[in-house]
Each structure stands twice: as C-alpha cells, then as structure tokens.
Coordinates of C-alpha atoms in Angstrom, one line a residue:
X1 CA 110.0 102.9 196.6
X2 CA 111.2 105.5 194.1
X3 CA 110.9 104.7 190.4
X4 CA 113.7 106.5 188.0
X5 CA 111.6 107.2 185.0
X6 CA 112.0 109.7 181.9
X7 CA 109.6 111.9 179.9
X8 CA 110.4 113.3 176.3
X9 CA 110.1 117.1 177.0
X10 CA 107.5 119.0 175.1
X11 CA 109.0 121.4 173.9
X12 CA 112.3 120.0 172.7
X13 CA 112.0 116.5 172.8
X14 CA 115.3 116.3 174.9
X15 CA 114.7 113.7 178.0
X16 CA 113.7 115.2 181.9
X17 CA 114.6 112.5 184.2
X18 CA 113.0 112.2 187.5
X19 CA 112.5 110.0 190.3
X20 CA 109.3 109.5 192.0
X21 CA 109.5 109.8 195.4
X22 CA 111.3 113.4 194.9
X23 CA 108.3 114.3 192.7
X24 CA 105.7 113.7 195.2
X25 CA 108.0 115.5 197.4
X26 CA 107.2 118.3 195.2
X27 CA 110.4 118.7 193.9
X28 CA 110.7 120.1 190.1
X29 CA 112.8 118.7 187.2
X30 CA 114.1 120.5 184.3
X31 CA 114.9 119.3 180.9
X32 CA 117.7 118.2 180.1
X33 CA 118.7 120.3 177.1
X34 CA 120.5 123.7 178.6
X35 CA 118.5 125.4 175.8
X36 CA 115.1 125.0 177.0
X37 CA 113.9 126.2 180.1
X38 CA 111.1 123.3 180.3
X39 CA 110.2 121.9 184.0
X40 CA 107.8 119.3 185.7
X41 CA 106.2 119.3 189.3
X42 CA 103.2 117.9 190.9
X43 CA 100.2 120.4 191.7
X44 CA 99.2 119.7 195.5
X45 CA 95.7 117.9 193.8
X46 CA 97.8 115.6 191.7
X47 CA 100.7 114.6 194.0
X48 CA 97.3 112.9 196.5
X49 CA 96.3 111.1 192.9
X50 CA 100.1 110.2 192.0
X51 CA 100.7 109.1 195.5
X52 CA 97.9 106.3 196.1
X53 CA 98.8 105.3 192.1
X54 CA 101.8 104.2 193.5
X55 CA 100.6 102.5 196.5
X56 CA 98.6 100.6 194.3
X57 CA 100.9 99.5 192.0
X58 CA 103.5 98.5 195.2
X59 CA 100.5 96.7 196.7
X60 CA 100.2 95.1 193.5
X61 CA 103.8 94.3 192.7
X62 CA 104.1 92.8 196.2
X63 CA 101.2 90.1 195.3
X64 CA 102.2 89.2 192.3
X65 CA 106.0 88.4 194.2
X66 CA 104.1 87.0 196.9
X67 CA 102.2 84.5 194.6
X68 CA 105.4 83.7 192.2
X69 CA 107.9 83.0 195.0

C-alpha cells in the first residue's frame, strides 16, 4: 500500500510530496520550491524501521475493517 503524504520543507517551508512505497524503495524527493535545493530519503537503518511501521499500521487498519464490516 503506498500512502501519498507531504512534509513542510525545512528550509523553505514549501511542501515535498512523497509516496511511501517509493521512499522505502529508496527513492529521494525534492522540495517543491525550484529555489531550494532541499531533499528526503531513507538511510538503509531507517527504511527496515519505516518498513515494519507500515506493516503495522496495514495489520492494524485491516482489523479495525475486519471488525467494523
């Protein structure tokens, strides 16, 4: 499952939009102003930490659906 998501850059403020899959991929994202040369990535460590964060919250989501429905 990917999750679109935005962070305010820290530099500029401007938004850097990334998805979450392609994050753990290790792909990079760049702010969005054309000013600032600002980008995100996972380290190798953090993408492992990121990664089962996710599972859990999928495993999560699909009980809580499970259980409504």
């Amino acid at each position: 499952m990917s999750i679109k998501s935005k962070l305010d850059c820290p530099e500029c403020g401007a938004p850097i939009y990334f998805e979450s899959n392609l994050l753990l991929t290790g792909q990079s994202f760049s702010c969005s102003n054309s000013l600032c040369d600002v980008s995100i990535a996972l380290t190798a460590t953090d993408k492992e930490v990121v990664s089962d964060a996710f599972n859990k919250f999928e495993q999560i989501r699909n009980t809580a659906s499970s259980q409504a429905g």
